[in-house]
Amino acid sequence: MSAMPERPTPQQYVARLVVEAGARTAGHDAPAVGAQAVERLLALVEAASVPGRGTEYSAPLRLASGLLADLLLQRDPGPGEHRPVTWPRFRRKGVLVLGPHGAVRATRLANGLVGEEPPRPDQVVVLGLPLDEALADVWSGHVWQGENRTWGGMVSSLAARDRIPPRADAASIAARWSRIVGKDRVHLVTRPGTTPGITRAPFRVVHPPVTAAAIELVRATSSTLGILTDSATQTRVLEGVLRPLLEGDAGPRPRVQPELVPWLERRAAGVARRAAAGGYALHGDPADLAPGGTGSVTWPGSADAQAATLAVAVRTLLAICEETP
């Protein structure tokens, strides 16, 4: 009876992925990665250690995310000078954008709304996303802020308590701000794209996709950073160094577990009913808030999802090694 083939070490497994990824980028479907970057990363992988034990994918992923955390810290720009914000009287007003983290960030950038939010807004824009996409955006936002939450764990916990995050409940946000600034100053927008009638220039709403594997990589890397450094540095390197590297990364989105879809649809219908009866400006259709079902990854943490996350990790590590002089 022949002996079973020996299982590769995490270093060998990741090294093979590095070589394969370097070869793929030599084609026409991705920017080419230089041989020096591949060699540099292979040397780092060979010297890396992996604490603890794990599955075929979890141990290599721990190696890759730990290596990524080290490289991010080496690129830490350091704390910038913090200046307290003082608002001149004529600039205290403006447009306040509210909703899930990623959509708010992308929409503010698309409309040149940089800096601090206005303390006394004269227009409030609430971003309403299909509820499954809103939940994925909220999960992504928590992970970017350093919280170690899995997608499946977050959704299961919400369903067990029969609640949705405040940022995902567009109708509740709009109702609250209607009481603060008046219904005539509140706009609930349910569709991405250009929306007239909010500001003098057409207002552009952006719903950035949430890639399950990329956010899982952020979660794994953030967990390691939380051990290696303080929370301020952790946030700074995630936002300032890792986020630009993952911008535009494409891949399957998170999907709510099949057994929780009835709960999701019921909660989305409630948000849509309240949005339709809110009395504020509604740009779009309350039906847009129903789950879109665009995701396919039900539980980032499974073997398939870990393999996809490891692929994103290798691409990101190669990009860093390519930029390293």
Coordinates of C-alpha atoms in Angstrom, one line a residue:
M1 CA 0.0 0.0 0.0
S2 CA 1.5 3.3 -1.1
A3 CA 2.1 6.0 1.5
M4 CA -0.3 9.0 1.6
P5 CA 1.3 12.2 0.0
E6 CA 2.7 14.5 2.6
R7 CA 0.5 17.6 3.3
P8 CA 2.3 20.8 2.3
T9 CA 3.4 23.1 5.1
P10 CA 1.6 26.5 5.2
Q11 CA 4.8 28.1 3.8
Q12 CA 4.8 25.7 0.9
Y13 CA 1.1 26.2 0.2
V14 CA 1.3 30.0 0.1
A15 CA 4.6 29.9 -1.9
R16 CA 2.8 27.8 -4.6
L17 CA 0.0 30.4 -4.7
V18 CA 2.5 33.2 -5.0
V19 CA 4.2 31.6 -8.0
E20 CA 0.8 30.8 -9.6
A21 CA -0.4 34.4 -9.0
G22 CA 2.8 35.9 -10.4
A23 CA 2.4 33.7 -13.6
R24 CA -1.2 34.7 -14.1
T25 CA -0.5 38.5 -13.9
A26 CA 1.9 38.0 -16.9
G27 CA -1.2 37.6 -19.0
H28 CA -3.5 40.3 -20.4
D29 CA -6.1 40.2 -17.6
A30 CA -4.1 41.8 -14.8
P31 CA -1.1 44.2 -14.3
A32 CA 2.2 42.3 -14.6
V33 CA 4.0 41.6 -11.4
G34 CA 7.8 41.7 -11.6
A35 CA 10.0 38.7 -10.9
Q36 CA 11.7 40.7 -8.1
A37 CA 8.4 41.1 -6.3
V38 CA 7.6 37.4 -6.5
E39 CA 11.1 36.5 -5.2
R40 CA 10.8 39.1 -2.4
L41 CA 7.5 37.7 -1.3
L42 CA 8.7 34.1 -1.6
A43 CA 11.6 34.9 0.8
L44 CA 9.2 36.5 3.3
V45 CA 6.9 33.5 3.1
E46 CA 9.7 31.0 3.6
A47 CA 10.8 32.9 6.8
A48 CA 7.3 33.4 8.2
S49 CA 6.0 31.3 11.1
V50 CA 2.4 30.2 11.8
P51 CA 1.2 30.1 15.4
G52 CA -1.1 27.2 16.4
R53 CA -2.8 24.6 14.2
G54 CA -5.5 24.9 11.5
T55 CA -7.2 23.5 8.5
E56 CA -5.7 23.3 5.0
Y57 CA -6.8 26.9 4.4
S58 CA -6.8 28.5 7.8
A59 CA -3.1 28.0 8.6
P60 CA -1.9 29.5 5.3
L61 CA -4.4 32.3 5.7
R62 CA -3.0 33.0 9.2
L63 CA 0.5 33.1 7.7
A64 CA -0.6 35.5 4.9
S65 CA -2.6 37.8 7.1
G66 CA 0.2 37.9 9.7
L67 CA 2.7 38.8 7.0
L68 CA 0.4 41.4 5.6
A69 CA 0.0 43.0 9.1
D70 CA 3.8 43.2 9.4
L71 CA 4.1 44.9 6.0
L72 CA 1.3 47.3 6.7
L73 CA 3.0 48.4 9.9
Q74 CA 6.2 49.0 8.0
R75 CA 4.3 51.4 5.8
D76 CA 2.6 53.2 8.6
P77 CA 2.8 57.0 7.9
G78 CA 2.5 57.8 11.5
P79 CA 0.0 60.0 13.3
G80 CA -0.8 63.3 11.4
E81 CA -1.3 66.6 13.1
H82 CA -4.8 66.9 14.6
R83 CA -6.4 70.3 14.4
P84 CA -9.7 70.9 16.1
V85 CA -12.4 71.8 13.7
T86 CA -13.8 75.3 14.0
W87 CA -16.9 76.0 11.9
P88 CA -17.3 79.6 10.6
R89 CA -20.9 80.7 10.9
F90 CA -21.4 80.6 7.1
R91 CA -20.1 77.0 6.8
R92 CA -22.0 75.4 9.6
K93 CA -24.7 74.3 7.2
G94 CA -24.5 71.9 4.3
V95 CA -25.5 68.3 3.2
L96 CA -25.4 65.5 5.8
V97 CA -25.3 62.0 4.3
L98 CA -26.5 59.1 6.4
G99 CA -26.8 55.3 6.0
P100 CA -24.4 52.3 5.8
H101 CA -20.7 53.1 6.2
G102 CA -19.4 52.3 2.8
A103 CA -22.2 54.0 0.8
V104 CA -21.9 57.1 2.9
R105 CA -18.2 57.3 2.4
A106 CA -18.3 56.7 -1.3
T107 CA -21.2 59.2 -1.8
R108 CA -19.5 61.9 0.2
L109 CA -16.4 61.5 -1.9
A110 CA -18.4 61.5 -5.2
N111 CA -19.9 64.9 -4.2
G112 CA -16.8 66.5 -2.9
L113 CA -18.1 66.4 0.7
V114 CA -14.7 66.1 2.5
G115 CA -13.9 66.9 6.1
E116 CA -16.2 67.0 9.1
E117 CA -20.0 66.7 8.7
P118 CA -21.9 70.0 9.1
P119 CA -23.2 70.4 12.7
R120 CA -26.4 72.1 11.4
P121 CA -27.3 70.6 8.1
D122 CA -29.8 72.2 5.8
Q123 CA -30.2 69.1 3.7
V124 CA -30.2 65.5 5.0
V125 CA -29.7 62.7 2.5
V126 CA -30.5 59.2 3.7
L127 CA -29.1 56.3 1.6
G128 CA -31.5 53.4 1.3
L129 CA -30.0 50.1 0.0
P130 CA -31.6 46.7 -0.5
L131 CA -31.6 45.3 3.0
D132 CA -29.1 42.5 2.3
E133 CA -26.7 44.9 0.7
A134 CA -27.2 47.3 3.6
L135 CA -26.3 44.6 6.1
A136 CA -23.2 43.7 4.1
D137 CA -22.2 47.3 4.0
V138 CA -22.7 47.6 7.8
W139 CA -20.7 44.4 8.4
S140 CA -17.9 45.8 6.2
G141 CA -17.9 49.1 8.1
H142 CA -17.5 47.3 11.5
V143 CA -14.6 45.2 10.2
W144 CA -12.8 48.3 8.8
Q145 CA -13.2 49.8 12.3
G146 CA -11.3 46.9 13.8
E147 CA -14.2 44.7 15.0
N148 CA -13.7 41.0 14.7
R149 CA -17.2 40.1 13.4
T150 CA -18.0 37.3 10.9
W151 CA -20.7 37.9 8.4
G152 CA -22.6 34.8 9.3
G153 CA -22.3 35.5 13.0
M154 CA -23.5 39.1 12.7
V155 CA -26.6 38.1 10.6
S156 CA -27.5 35.2 12.9
S157 CA -27.3 37.4 15.9
L158 CA -29.5 40.1 14.3
A159 CA -32.1 37.5 13.3
A160 CA -32.1 35.9 16.8
R161 CA -32.9 39.4 18.3
D162 CA -35.2 40.3 15.4
R163 CA -33.6 43.6 14.7
I164 CA -31.5 45.3 12.0
P165 CA -28.7 47.8 12.5
P166 CA -29.7 51.5 12.8
R167 CA -27.5 52.3 9.8
A168 CA -29.4 49.8 7.6
D169 CA -32.9 51.1 8.6
A170 CA -33.3 54.0 6.2
A171 CA -36.9 54.8 7.2
S172 CA -35.9 55.2 10.9
I173 CA -33.0 57.5 10.0
A174 CA -35.2 59.6 7.8
A175 CA -38.0 59.8 10.5
R176 CA -35.5 60.8 13.2
W177 CA -34.0 63.6 11.1
S178 CA -37.5 64.8 9.9
R179 CA -38.2 65.6 13.6
I180 CA -34.9 67.4 13.9
V181 CA -34.7 69.5 10.7
G182 CA -38.2 69.1 9.2
K183 CA -39.5 66.8 6.5
D184 CA -38.9 69.3 3.8
R185 CA -35.1 69.0 4.3
V186 CA -34.9 65.2 4.3
H187 CA -34.3 63.1 1.2
L188 CA -34.4 59.3 1.2
V189 CA -32.6 58.0 -2.0
T190 CA -33.1 54.3 -2.9
R191 CA -31.1 54.1 -6.1
P192 CA -27.4 54.7 -7.1
G193 CA -26.7 57.3 -9.7
T194 CA -27.4 61.0 -10.2
T195 CA -30.3 62.4 -8.2
P196 CA -31.6 65.9 -9.1
G197 CA -33.5 68.1 -6.7
I198 CA -31.3 67.8 -3.6
T199 CA -28.5 70.3 -4.3
R200 CA -27.9 72.9 -7.0
A201 CA -25.6 70.4 -8.8
P202 CA -27.0 66.9 -9.4
F203 CA -26.3 64.8 -6.4
R204 CA -24.5 61.5 -7.1
V205 CA -25.3 58.4 -4.9
V206 CA -22.9 55.5 -4.9
H207 CA -23.5 52.0 -3.6
P208 CA -20.0 50.4 -3.5
P209 CA -20.1 46.5 -3.7
V210 CA -18.9 44.6 -0.7
T211 CA -16.6 41.7 -1.6
A212 CA -16.8 39.0 1.0
A213 CA -13.2 37.7 0.5
A214 CA -11.6 41.2 0.7
I215 CA -13.5 42.0 4.0
E216 CA -12.6 38.6 5.4
L217 CA -8.9 39.5 4.7
V218 CA -9.4 42.8 6.5
R219 CA -10.9 41.0 9.5
A220 CA -8.0 38.5 9.7
T221 CA -5.4 41.2 9.3
S222 CA -7.0 43.5 11.7
S223 CA -7.1 40.8 14.3
T224 CA -3.3 40.4 14.0
L225 CA -2.8 44.1 14.1
G226 CA -4.8 44.3 17.3
I227 CA -2.2 42.1 18.9
L228 CA 0.9 43.9 17.4
T229 CA 0.0 47.5 17.9
D230 CA -2.4 50.0 19.6
S231 CA -5.9 50.8 18.3
A232 CA -5.0 54.1 16.8
T233 CA -2.2 52.6 14.7
Q234 CA -4.4 49.7 13.7
T235 CA -7.1 52.0 12.4
R236 CA -4.5 54.2 10.6
V237 CA -2.9 51.5 8.7
L238 CA -6.2 49.8 7.8
E239 CA -7.6 53.0 6.4
G240 CA -4.5 54.6 5.0
V241 CA -2.5 51.7 3.7
L242 CA -4.7 48.6 3.3
R243 CA -7.9 50.2 2.0
P244 CA -6.3 51.8 -1.1
L245 CA -4.8 48.4 -1.9
L246 CA -8.2 46.7 -1.8
E247 CA -10.2 49.4 -3.6
G248 CA -11.9 48.0 -6.6
D249 CA -11.2 44.4 -5.6
A250 CA -14.0 42.3 -7.3
G251 CA -15.5 39.1 -6.2
P252 CA -18.7 37.5 -4.8
R253 CA -20.7 39.4 -2.2
P254 CA -22.0 38.1 1.1
R255 CA -25.4 36.4 1.1
V256 CA -27.8 35.9 4.0
Q257 CA -28.2 32.2 5.0
P258 CA -31.2 30.6 3.2
E259 CA -33.0 29.9 6.5
L260 CA -32.9 33.6 7.4
V261 CA -34.3 34.9 4.1
P262 CA -37.9 35.0 5.4
W263 CA -36.8 37.1 8.3
L264 CA -34.8 39.4 6.0
E265 CA -37.8 39.9 3.7
R266 CA -40.1 40.7 6.5
R267 CA -37.8 43.3 8.0
A268 CA -37.2 44.8 4.5
A269 CA -41.0 45.1 3.9
G270 CA -41.4 46.9 7.2
V271 CA -38.7 49.5 6.2
A272 CA -40.3 49.9 2.8
R273 CA -43.8 50.5 4.3
R274 CA -42.5 53.2 6.7
A275 CA -40.4 54.8 3.9
A276 CA -43.5 55.1 1.7
A277 CA -45.5 56.7 4.6
G278 CA -42.7 59.0 5.9
G279 CA -43.8 62.2 4.2
Y280 CA -40.3 63.3 3.3
A281 CA -38.9 63.4 -0.3
L282 CA -38.5 59.9 -1.6
H283 CA -36.2 59.6 -4.6
G284 CA -36.8 56.1 -6.0
D285 CA -39.2 53.4 -5.0
P286 CA -39.7 51.8 -1.6
A287 CA -39.6 48.4 -3.4
D288 CA -35.9 49.1 -4.0
L289 CA -35.3 48.4 -0.3
A290 CA -36.3 44.7 -0.8
P291 CA -33.4 42.2 -0.7
G292 CA -31.6 42.1 -4.0
G293 CA -30.1 38.6 -3.6
T294 CA -26.9 39.6 -5.4
G295 CA -24.5 37.9 -3.0
S296 CA -23.4 34.3 -3.2
V297 CA -21.1 33.7 -0.2
T298 CA -23.3 32.6 2.7
W299 CA -20.7 32.2 5.4
P300 CA -17.2 33.7 5.0
G301 CA -15.2 31.3 7.0
S302 CA -16.0 28.1 5.1
A303 CA -13.3 26.4 3.1
D304 CA -14.3 27.9 -0.2
A305 CA -14.4 31.4 1.3
Q306 CA -11.1 30.9 3.0
A307 CA -9.5 29.9 -0.3
A308 CA -10.9 33.0 -1.9
T309 CA -9.6 35.2 0.9
L310 CA -6.2 33.6 0.6
A311 CA -6.1 34.5 -3.1
V312 CA -6.9 38.2 -2.2
A313 CA -4.2 38.1 0.4
V314 CA -1.6 36.9 -2.1
R315 CA -2.6 39.5 -4.6
T316 CA -2.3 42.2 -2.0
L317 CA 1.1 41.0 -0.7
L318 CA 2.4 40.9 -4.3
A319 CA 1.2 44.5 -4.8
I320 CA 3.1 45.6 -1.7
C321 CA 6.2 43.8 -2.8
E322 CA 6.0 45.3 -6.2
E323 CA 5.9 48.8 -4.8
T324 CA 8.8 48.1 -2.3
P325 CA 12.0 49.6 -3.6

